Each structure stands twice: as structure tokens, then as C-alpha cells.
JSON list of C-alpha atoms in Angstrom, two decimals:
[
{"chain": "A", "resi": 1, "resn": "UNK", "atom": "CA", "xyz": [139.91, 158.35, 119.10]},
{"chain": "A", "resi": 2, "resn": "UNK", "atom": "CA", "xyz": [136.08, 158.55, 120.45]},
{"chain": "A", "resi": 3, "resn": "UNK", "atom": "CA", "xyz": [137.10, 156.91, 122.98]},
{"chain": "A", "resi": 4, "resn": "UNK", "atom": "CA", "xyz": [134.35, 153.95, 122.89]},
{"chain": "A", "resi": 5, "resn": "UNK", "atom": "CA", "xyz": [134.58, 150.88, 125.36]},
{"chain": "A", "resi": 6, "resn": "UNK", "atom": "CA", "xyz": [132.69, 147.89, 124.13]},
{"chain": "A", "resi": 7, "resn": "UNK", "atom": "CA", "xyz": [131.41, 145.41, 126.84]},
{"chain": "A", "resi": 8, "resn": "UNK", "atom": "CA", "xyz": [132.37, 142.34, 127.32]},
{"chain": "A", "resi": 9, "resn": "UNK", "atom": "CA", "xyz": [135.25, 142.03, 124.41]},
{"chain": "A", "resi": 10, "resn": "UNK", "atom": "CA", "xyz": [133.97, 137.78, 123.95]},
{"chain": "A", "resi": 11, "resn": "UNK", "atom": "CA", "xyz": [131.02, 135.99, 124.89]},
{"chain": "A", "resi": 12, "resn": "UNK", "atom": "CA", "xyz": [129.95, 132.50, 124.19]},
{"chain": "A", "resi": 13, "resn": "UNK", "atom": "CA", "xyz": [126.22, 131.97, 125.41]},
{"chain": "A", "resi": 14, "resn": "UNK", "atom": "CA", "xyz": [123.78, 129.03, 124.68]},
{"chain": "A", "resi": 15, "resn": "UNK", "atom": "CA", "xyz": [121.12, 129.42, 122.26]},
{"chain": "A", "resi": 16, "resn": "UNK", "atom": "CA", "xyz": [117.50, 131.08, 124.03]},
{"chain": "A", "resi": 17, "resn": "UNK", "atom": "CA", "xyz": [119.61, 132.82, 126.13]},
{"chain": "A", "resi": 18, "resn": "UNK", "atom": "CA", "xyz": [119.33, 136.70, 126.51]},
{"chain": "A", "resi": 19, "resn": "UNK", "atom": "CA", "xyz": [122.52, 138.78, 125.78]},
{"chain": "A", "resi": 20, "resn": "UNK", "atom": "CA", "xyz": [123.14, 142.57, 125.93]},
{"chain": "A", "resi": 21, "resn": "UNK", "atom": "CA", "xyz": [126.06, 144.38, 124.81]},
{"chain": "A", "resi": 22, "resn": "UNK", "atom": "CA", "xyz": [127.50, 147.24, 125.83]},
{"chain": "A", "resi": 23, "resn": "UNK", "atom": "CA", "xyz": [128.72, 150.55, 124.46]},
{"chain": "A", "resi": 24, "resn": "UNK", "atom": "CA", "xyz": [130.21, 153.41, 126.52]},
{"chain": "A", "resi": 25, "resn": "UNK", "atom": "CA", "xyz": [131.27, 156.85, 125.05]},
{"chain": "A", "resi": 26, "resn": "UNK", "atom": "CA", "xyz": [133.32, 159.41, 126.33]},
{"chain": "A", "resi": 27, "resn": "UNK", "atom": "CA", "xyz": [132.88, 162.30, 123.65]},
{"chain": "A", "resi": 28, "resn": "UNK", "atom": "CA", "xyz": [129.47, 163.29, 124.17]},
{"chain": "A", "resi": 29, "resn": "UNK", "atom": "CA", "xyz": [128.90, 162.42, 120.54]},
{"chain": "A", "resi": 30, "resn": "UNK", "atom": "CA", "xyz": [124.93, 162.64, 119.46]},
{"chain": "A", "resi": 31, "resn": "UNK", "atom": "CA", "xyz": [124.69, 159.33, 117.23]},
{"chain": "A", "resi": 32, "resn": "UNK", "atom": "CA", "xyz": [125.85, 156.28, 117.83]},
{"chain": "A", "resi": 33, "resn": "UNK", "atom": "CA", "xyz": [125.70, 152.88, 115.86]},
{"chain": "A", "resi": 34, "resn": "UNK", "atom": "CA", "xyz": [125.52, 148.86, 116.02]},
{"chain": "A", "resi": 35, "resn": "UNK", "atom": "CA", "xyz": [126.35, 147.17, 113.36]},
{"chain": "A", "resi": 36, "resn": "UNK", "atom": "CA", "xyz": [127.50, 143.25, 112.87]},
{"chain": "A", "resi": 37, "resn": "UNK", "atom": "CA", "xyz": [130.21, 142.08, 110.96]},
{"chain": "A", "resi": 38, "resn": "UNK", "atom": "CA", "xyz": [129.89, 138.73, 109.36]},
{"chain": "A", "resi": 39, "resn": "UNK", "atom": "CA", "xyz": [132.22, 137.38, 106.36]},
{"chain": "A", "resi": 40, "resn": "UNK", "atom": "CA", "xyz": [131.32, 138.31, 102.94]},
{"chain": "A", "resi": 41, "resn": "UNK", "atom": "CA", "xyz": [128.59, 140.94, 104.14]},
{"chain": "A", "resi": 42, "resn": "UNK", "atom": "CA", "xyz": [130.81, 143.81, 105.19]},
{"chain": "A", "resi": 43, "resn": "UNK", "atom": "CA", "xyz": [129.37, 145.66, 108.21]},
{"chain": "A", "resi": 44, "resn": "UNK", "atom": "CA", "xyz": [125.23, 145.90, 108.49]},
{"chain": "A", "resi": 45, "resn": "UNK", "atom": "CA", "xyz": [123.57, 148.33, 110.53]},
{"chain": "A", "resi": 46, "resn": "UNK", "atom": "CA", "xyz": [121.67, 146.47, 113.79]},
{"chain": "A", "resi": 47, "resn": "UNK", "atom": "CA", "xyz": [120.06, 150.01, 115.26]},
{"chain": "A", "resi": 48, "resn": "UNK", "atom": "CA", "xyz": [121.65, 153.65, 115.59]},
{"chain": "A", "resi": 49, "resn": "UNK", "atom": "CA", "xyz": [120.48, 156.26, 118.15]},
{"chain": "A", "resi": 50, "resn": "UNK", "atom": "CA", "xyz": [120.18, 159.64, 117.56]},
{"chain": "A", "resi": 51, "resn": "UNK", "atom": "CA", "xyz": [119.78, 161.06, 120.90]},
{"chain": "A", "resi": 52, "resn": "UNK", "atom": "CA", "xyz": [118.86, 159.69, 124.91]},
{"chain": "A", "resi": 53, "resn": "UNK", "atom": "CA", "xyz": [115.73, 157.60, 124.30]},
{"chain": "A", "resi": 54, "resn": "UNK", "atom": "CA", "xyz": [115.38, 158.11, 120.57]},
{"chain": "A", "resi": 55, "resn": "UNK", "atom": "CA", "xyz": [116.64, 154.91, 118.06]},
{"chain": "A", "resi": 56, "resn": "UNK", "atom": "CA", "xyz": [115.50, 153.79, 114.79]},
{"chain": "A", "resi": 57, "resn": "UNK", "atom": "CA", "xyz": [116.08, 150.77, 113.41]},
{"chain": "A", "resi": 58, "resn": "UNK", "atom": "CA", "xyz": [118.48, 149.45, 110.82]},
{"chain": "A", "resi": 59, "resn": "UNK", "atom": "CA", "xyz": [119.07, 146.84, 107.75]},
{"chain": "A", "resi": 60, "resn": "UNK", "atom": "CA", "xyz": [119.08, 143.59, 110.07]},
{"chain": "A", "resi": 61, "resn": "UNK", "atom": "CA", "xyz": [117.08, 144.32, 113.32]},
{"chain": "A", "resi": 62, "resn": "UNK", "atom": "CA", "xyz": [114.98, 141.99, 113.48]},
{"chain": "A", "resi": 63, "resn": "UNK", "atom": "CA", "xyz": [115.98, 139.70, 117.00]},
{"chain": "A", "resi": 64, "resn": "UNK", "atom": "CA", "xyz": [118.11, 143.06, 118.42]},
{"chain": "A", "resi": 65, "resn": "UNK", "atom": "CA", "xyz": [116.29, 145.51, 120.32]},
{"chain": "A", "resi": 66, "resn": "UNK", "atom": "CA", "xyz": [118.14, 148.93, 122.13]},
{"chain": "A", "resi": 67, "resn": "UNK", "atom": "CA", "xyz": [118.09, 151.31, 124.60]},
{"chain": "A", "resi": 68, "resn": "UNK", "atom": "CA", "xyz": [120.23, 154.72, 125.16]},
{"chain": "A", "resi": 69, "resn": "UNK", "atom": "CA", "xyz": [118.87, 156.46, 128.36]},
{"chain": "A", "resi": 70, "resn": "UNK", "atom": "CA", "xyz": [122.08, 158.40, 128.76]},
{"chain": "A", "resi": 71, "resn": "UNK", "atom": "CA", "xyz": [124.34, 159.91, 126.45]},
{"chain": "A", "resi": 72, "resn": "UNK", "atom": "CA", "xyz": [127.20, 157.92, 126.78]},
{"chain": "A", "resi": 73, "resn": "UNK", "atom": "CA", "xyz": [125.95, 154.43, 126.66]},
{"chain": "A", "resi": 74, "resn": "UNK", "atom": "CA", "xyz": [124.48, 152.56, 124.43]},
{"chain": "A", "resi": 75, "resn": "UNK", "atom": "CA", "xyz": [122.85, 148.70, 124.73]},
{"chain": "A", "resi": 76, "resn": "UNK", "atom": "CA", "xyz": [122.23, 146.36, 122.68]},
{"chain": "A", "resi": 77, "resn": "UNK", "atom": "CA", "xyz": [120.23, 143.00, 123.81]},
{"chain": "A", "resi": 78, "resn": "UNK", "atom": "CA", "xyz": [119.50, 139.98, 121.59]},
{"chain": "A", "resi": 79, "resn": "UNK", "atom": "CA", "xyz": [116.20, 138.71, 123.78]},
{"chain": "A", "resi": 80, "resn": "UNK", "atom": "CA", "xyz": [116.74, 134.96, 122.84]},
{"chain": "A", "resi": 81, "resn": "UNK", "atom": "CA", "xyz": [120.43, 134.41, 121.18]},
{"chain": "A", "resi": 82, "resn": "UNK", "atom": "CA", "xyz": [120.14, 131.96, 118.14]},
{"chain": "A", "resi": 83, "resn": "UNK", "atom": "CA", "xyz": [123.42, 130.21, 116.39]},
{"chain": "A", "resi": 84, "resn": "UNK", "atom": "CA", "xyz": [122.45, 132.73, 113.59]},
{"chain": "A", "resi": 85, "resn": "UNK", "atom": "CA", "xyz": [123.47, 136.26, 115.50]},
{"chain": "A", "resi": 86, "resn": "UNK", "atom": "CA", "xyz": [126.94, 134.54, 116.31]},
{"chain": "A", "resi": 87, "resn": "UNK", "atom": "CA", "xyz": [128.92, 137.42, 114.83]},
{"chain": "A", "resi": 88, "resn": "UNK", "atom": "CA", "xyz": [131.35, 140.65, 115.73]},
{"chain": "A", "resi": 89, "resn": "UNK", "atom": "CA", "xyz": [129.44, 143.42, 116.67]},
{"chain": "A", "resi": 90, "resn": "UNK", "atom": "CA", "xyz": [130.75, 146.88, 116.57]},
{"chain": "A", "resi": 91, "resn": "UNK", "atom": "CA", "xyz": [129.50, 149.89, 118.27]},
{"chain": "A", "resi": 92, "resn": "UNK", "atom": "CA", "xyz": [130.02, 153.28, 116.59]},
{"chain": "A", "resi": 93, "resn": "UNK", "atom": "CA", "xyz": [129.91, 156.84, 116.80]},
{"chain": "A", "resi": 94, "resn": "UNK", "atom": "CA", "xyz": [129.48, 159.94, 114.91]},
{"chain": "A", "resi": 95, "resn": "UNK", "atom": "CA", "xyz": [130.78, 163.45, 115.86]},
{"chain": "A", "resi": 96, "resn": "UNK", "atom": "CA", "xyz": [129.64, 166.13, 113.54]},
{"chain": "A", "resi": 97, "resn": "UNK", "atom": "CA", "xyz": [129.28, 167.16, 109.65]},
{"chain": "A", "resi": 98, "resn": "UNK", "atom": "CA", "xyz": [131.23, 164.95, 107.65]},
{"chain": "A", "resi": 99, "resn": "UNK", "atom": "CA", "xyz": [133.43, 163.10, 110.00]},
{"chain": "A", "resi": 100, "resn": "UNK", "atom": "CA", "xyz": [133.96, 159.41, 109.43]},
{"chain": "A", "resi": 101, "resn": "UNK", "atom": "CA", "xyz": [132.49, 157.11, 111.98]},
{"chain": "A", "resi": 102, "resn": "UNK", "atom": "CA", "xyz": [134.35, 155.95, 115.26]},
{"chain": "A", "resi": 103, "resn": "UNK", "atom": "CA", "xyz": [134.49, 152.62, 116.20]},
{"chain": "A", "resi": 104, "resn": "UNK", "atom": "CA", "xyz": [135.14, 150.61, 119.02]},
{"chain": "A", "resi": 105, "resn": "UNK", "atom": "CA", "xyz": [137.07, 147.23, 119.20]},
{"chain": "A", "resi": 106, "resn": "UNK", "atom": "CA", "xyz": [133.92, 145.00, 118.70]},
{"chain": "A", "resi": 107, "resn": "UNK", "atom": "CA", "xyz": [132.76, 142.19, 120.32]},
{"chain": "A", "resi": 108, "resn": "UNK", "atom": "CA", "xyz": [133.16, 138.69, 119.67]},
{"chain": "A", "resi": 109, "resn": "UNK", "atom": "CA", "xyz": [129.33, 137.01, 120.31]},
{"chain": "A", "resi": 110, "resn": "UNK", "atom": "CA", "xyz": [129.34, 133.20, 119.82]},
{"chain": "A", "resi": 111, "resn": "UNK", "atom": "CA", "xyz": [126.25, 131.24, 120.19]},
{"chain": "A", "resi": 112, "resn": "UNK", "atom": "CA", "xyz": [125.93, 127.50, 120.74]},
{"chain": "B", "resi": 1, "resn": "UNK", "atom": "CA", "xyz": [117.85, 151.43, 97.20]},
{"chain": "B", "resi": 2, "resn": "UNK", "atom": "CA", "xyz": [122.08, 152.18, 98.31]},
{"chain": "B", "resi": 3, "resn": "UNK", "atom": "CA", "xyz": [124.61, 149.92, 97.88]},
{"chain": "B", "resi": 4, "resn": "UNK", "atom": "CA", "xyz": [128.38, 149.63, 97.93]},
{"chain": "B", "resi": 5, "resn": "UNK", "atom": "CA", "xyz": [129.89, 146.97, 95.56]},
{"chain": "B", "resi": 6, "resn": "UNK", "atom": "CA", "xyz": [133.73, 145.50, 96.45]},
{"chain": "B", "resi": 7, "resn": "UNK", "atom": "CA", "xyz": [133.95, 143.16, 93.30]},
{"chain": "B", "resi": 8, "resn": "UNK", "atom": "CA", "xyz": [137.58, 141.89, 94.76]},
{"chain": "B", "resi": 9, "resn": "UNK", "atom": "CA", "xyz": [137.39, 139.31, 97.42]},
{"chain": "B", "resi": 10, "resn": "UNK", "atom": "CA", "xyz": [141.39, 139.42, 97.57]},
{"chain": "B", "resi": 11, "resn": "UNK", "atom": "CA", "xyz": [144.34, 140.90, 96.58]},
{"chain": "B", "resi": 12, "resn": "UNK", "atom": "CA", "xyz": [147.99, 140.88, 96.48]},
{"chain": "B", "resi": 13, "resn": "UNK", "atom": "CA", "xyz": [150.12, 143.46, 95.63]},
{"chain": "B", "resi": 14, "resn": "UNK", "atom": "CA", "xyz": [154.22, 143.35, 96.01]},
{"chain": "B", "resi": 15, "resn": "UNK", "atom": "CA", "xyz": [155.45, 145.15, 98.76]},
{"chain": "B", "resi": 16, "resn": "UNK", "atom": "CA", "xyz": [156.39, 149.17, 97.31]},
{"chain": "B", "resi": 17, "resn": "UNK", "atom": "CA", "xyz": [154.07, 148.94, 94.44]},
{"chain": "B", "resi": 18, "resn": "UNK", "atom": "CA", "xyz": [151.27, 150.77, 94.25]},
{"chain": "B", "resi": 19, "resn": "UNK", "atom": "CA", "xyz": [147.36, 149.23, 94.51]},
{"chain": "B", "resi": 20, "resn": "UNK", "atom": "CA", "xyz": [143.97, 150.12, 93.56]},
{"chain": "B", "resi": 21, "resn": "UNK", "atom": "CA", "xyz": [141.09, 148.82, 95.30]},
{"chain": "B", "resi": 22, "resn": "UNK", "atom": "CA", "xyz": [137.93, 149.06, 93.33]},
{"chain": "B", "resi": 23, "resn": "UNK", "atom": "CA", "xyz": [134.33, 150.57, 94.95]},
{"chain": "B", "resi": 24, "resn": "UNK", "atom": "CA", "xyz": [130.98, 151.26, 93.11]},
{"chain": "B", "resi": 25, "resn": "UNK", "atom": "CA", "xyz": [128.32, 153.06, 94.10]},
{"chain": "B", "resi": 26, "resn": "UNK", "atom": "CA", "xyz": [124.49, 153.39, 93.81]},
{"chain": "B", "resi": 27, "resn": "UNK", "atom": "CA", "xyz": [122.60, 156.27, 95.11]},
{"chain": "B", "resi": 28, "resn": "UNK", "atom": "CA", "xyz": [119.91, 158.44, 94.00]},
{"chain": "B", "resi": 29, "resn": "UNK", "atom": "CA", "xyz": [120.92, 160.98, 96.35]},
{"chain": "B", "resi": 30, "resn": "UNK", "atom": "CA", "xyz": [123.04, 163.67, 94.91]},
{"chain": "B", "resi": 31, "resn": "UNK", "atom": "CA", "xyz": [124.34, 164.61, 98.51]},
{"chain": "B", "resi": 32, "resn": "UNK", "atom": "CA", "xyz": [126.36, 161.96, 99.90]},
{"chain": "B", "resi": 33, "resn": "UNK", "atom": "CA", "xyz": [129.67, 160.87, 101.18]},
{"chain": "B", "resi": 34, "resn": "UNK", "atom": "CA", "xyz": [132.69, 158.04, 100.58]},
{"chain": "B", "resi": 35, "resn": "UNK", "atom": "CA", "xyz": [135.04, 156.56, 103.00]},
{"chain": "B", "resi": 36, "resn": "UNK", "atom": "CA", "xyz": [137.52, 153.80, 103.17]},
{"chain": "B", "resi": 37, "resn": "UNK", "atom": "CA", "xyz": [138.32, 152.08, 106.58]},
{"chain": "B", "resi": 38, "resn": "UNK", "atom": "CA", "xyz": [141.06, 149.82, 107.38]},
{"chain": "B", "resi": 39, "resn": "UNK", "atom": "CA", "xyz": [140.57, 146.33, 109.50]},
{"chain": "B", "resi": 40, "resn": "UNK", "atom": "CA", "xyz": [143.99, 144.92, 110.68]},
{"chain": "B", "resi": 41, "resn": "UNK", "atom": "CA", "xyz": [143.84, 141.47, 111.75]},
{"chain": "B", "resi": 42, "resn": "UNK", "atom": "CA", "xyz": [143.41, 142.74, 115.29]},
{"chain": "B", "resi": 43, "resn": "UNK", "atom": "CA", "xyz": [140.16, 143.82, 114.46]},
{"chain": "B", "resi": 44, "resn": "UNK", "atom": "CA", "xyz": [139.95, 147.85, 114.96]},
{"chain": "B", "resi": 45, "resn": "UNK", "atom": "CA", "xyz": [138.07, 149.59, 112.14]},
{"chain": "B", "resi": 46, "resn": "UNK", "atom": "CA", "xyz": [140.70, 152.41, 111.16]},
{"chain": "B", "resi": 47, "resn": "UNK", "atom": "CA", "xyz": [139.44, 155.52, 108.94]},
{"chain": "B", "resi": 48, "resn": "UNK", "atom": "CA", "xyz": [141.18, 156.33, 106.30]},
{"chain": "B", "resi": 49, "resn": "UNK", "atom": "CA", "xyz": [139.81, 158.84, 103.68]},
{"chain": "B", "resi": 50, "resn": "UNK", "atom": "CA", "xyz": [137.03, 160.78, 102.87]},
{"chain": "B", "resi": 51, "resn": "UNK", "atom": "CA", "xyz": [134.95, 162.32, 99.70]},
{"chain": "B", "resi": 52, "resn": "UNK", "atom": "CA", "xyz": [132.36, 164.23, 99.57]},
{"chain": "B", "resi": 53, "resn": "UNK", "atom": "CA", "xyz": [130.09, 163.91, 96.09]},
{"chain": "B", "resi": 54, "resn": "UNK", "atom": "CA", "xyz": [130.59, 168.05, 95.73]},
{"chain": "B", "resi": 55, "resn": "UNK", "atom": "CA", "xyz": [134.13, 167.33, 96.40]},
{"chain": "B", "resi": 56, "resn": "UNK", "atom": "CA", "xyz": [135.77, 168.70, 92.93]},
{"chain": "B", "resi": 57, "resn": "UNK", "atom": "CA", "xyz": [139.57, 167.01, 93.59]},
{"chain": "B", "resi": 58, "resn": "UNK", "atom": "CA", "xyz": [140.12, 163.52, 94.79]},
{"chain": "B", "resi": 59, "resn": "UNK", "atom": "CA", "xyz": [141.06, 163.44, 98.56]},
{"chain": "B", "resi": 60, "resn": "UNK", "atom": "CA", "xyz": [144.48, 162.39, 99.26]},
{"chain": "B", "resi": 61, "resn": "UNK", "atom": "CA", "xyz": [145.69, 161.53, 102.88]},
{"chain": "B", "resi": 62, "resn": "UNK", "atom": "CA", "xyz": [149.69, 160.62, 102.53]},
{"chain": "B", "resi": 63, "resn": "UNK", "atom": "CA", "xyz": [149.82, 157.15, 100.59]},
{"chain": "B", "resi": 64, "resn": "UNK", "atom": "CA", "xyz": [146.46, 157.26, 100.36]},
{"chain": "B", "resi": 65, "resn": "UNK", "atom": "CA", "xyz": [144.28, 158.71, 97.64]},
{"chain": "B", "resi": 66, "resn": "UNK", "atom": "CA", "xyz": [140.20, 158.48, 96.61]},
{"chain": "B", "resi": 67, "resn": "UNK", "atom": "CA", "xyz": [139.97, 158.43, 92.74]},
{"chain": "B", "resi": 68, "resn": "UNK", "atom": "CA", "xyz": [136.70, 159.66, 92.36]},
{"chain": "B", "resi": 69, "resn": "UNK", "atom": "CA", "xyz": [135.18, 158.98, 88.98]},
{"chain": "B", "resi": 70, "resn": "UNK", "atom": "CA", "xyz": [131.10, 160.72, 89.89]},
{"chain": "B", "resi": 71, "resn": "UNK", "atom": "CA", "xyz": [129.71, 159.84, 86.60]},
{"chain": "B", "resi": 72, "resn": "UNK", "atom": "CA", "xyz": [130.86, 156.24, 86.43]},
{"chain": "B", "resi": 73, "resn": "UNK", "atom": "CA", "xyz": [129.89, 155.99, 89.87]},
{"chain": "B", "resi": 74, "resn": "UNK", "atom": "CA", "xyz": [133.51, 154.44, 91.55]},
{"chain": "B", "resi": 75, "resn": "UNK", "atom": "CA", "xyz": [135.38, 155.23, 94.25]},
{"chain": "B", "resi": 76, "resn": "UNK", "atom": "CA", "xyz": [138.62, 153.58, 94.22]},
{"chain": "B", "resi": 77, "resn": "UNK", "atom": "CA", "xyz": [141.13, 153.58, 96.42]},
{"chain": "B", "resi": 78, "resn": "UNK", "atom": "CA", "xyz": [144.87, 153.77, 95.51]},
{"chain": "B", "resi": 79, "resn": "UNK", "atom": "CA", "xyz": [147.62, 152.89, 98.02]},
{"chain": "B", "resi": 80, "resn": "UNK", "atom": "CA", "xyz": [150.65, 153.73, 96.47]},
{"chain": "B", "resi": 81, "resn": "UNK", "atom": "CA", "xyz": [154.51, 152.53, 97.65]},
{"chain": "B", "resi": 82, "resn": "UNK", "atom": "CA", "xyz": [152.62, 149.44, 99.55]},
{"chain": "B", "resi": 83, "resn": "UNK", "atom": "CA", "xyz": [154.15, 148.49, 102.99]},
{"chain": "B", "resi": 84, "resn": "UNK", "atom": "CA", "xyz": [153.74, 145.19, 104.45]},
{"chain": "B", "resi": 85, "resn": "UNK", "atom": "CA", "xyz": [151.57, 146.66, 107.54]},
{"chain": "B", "resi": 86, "resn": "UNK", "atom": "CA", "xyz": [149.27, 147.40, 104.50]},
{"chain": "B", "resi": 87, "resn": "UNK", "atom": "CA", "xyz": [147.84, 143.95, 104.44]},
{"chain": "B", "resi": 88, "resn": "UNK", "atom": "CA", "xyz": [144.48, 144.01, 106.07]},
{"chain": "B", "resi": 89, "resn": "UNK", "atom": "CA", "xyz": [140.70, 144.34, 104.96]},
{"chain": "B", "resi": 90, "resn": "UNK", "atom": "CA", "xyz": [139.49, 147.22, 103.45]},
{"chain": "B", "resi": 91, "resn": "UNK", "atom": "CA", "xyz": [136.20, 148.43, 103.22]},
{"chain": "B", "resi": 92, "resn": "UNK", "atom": "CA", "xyz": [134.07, 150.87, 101.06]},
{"chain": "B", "resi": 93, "resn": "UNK", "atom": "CA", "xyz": [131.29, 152.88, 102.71]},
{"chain": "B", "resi": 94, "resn": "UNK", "atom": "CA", "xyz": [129.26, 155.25, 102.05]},
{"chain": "B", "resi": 95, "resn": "UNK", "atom": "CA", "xyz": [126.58, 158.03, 103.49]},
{"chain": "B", "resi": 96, "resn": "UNK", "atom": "CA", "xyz": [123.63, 158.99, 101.87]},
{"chain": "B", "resi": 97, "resn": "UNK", "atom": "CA", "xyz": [122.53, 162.77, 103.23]},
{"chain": "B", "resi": 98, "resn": "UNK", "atom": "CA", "xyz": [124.15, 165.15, 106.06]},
{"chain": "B", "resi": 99, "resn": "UNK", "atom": "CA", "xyz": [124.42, 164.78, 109.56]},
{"chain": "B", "resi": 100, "resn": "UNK", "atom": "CA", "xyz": [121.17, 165.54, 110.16]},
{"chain": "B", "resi": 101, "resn": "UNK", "atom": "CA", "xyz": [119.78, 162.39, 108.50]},
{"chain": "B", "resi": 102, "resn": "UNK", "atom": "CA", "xyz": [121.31, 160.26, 110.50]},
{"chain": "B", "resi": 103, "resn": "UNK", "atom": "CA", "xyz": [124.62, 159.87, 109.60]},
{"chain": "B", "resi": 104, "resn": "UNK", "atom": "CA", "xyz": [124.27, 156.17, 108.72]},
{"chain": "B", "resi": 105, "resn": "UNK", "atom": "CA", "xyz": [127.42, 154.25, 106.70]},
{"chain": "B", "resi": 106, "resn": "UNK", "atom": "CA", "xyz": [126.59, 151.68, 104.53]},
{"chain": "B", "resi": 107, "resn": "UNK", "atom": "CA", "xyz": [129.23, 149.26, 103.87]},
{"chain": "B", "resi": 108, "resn": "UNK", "atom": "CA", "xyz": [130.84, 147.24, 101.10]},
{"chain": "B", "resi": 109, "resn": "UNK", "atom": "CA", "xyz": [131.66, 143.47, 101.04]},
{"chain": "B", "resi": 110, "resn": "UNK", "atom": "CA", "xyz": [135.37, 144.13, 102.23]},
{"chain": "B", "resi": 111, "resn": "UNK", "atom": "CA", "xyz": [138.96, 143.58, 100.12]},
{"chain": "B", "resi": 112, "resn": "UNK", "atom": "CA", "xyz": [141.47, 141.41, 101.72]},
{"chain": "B", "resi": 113, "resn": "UNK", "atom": "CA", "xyz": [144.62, 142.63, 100.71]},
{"chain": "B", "resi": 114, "resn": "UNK", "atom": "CA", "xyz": [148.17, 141.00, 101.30]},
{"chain": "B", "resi": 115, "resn": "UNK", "atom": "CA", "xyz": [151.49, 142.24, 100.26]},
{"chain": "B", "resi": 116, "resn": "UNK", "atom": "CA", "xyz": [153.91, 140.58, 99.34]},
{"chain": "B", "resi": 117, "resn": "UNK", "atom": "CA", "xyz": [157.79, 140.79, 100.50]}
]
């Protein structure tokens, strides 16, 4: 286990409304990942860092922006929530060489 | 471009039989990896195999195995003597490149599986 704490676990937030997630590490691992899970579309990459300060973006970024300025966290804020990022958004990290991804439990968003 | 193609929304299998859950690939890269994660009902995202595309022998992790068919471009998983803590969502993922490119998963639609008592 990466040992990967996802902040909060739920949220339900109005629509216009800025959000940001959390994602804390403990492993010191160099990448790390958010994707969104929504049904019949598997997981989708939001953003991924690959170091403090350096991120790139991913398949569905567009309303998500990020920021890593240590290690061990990583944020991710949705600037103006709309009914349309209502999803489960998991925050991941990756080790070395070939090793599978770690997740964390995910979080819940709802918007209304 | 990649994708990962899960062409069963659901499945059941009876519980002790074995189960293959069907994965295709596209990729133009001819470095690149295949896993298959597990998502209980509670929600974790459990690893549960890997392959490599170099990889000559299909990866096998207890009652788990990759068959790896490169040509046809599949990776299908097998879950052999099903249990009933089997039933869950599985996905199909894969990464283009090494480590150094990012490390990036792209994931397939998702199986729901249920077995049956």
C-alpha cells in the first residue's frame, strides 16, 4: 500500500462553487495521478504530476486545474463545479519501472 | 491514438468455475504494459496482474492469469476456481512507454462480474 489519503472522502457542493481535492502521499513516489471515474467510461486521466511544480495535463482537463508544491501532496481544484464533474475521483501513484499504479479510496464529488 | 476495449458490460460466472474476461488493445507503441485492477463494491482499486509486451509467458498471480495473445492484440484475463468475493468490476489498462514517459494508465470501460452460488 502507497499509503495515499484522499481529502475529504464525500462532498456535495452547489454548482459555481470552487472545490479542491486533496491527495497526500507517504512513499515519496515521483508521479502521481487524478483521474475520474464515471459509469461506462472506466477511469480518465484529469492531470498527473511528475515532480514538485511540474504537471501536464490529461484526456479530460478541461474545468480541473493542479498544483504539487511538495512531494507528498497533490491538489486538485475544479474553479467553478458544474452538475457535469459530479463523479469519483481517484488520486494515484506510481513507484518505479513497471509497477502498477497505487490508488487511494477516491472521493465521492456531487454537484447540485 | 490508445485505447482499451472491455466488450462485456457484465458477467456471471458460477461460483468454482473458471472465467475469462476479454481486453483489446490498440497501440502503435511496441513498448508497453497490461494490467488488470479489481473494484469491490467498496470502491478501492486493487492490482492484480501485470504484462509486459516483451513478456514471452503469460503472467500468472495464484487464480489469476494474463492470456496474452500480442498479435491479435488481447489481453484476457482468466480467473479460474471463481469465489464469491470475486464479484466486483474489473478493469483493463494499459501503459504506453517506460517510466520515464510518464507512467500514464489508460483504462478500459470496466466488467461487472457476479458469481453465482
Amino acid at each position: 500500500d502507497a499509503g495515499i489519503t484522499q481529502s475529504p472522502r464525500h462532498k456535495v457542493t452547489e454548482t459555481g462553487t470552487p472545490v479542491t481535492l486533496r491527495c497526500h502521499q507517504t512513499e515519496n513516489h515521483r508521479y502521481m495521478y487524478w483521474y475520474r471515474q464515471d459509469p461506462g467510461h472506466g477511469l480518465r486521466l484529469i492531470h498527473y504530476s511528475y515532480g514538485v511544480k511540474d504537471t501536464d495535463k490529461g484526456e479530460v482537463s478541461d474545468g480541473y486545474s493542479v498544483s504539487r508544491s511538495k512531494t507528498e501532496d497533490f491538489l486538485l481544484t475544479l474553479e467553478s463545479a458544474t452538475s457535469s464533474q459530479t463523479s469519483v475521483y481517484f488520486c494515484a501513484t506510481l513507484g518505479q519501472g513497471n509497477s502498477p499504479l497505487h490508488f487511494g479510496n477516491g472521493t465521492r464529488l456531487t454537484v447540485t | 491514438a490508445q485505447k482499451i476495449t472491455q466488450t462485456q458490460p457484465g458477467m456471471f460466472v458460477q461460483e468454482k468455475e473458471a472465467v475469462t474476461l476479454d481486453c483489446t488493445y490498440d497501440t502503435s507503441d511496441q513498448s508497453y504494459g497490461l494490467f488488470w485492477y479489481k473494484q469491490p463494491s467498496s470502491g478501492e482499486m486493487i492490482f492484480l496482474i501485470y504484462q509486459g509486451s516483451y513478456d514471452e509467458q503469460n503472467a500468472t498471480e495464484g487464480r489469476y492469469s494474463l492470456n496474452f495473445q500480442k498479435a491479435r492484440k488481447s489481453a484476457n484475463l482468466v480467473i479460474s476456481a471463481s469465489q464469491l468475493g470475486d464479484s466486483a468490476m474489473y478493469f483493463c489498462a494499459m501503459r504506453e512507454g517506460d517510466y520515464n514517459q510518464g507512467g500514464k494508465l489508460i483504462f478500459g470501460q470496466g466488467t461487472e462480474l457476479s458469481v453465482k452460488p
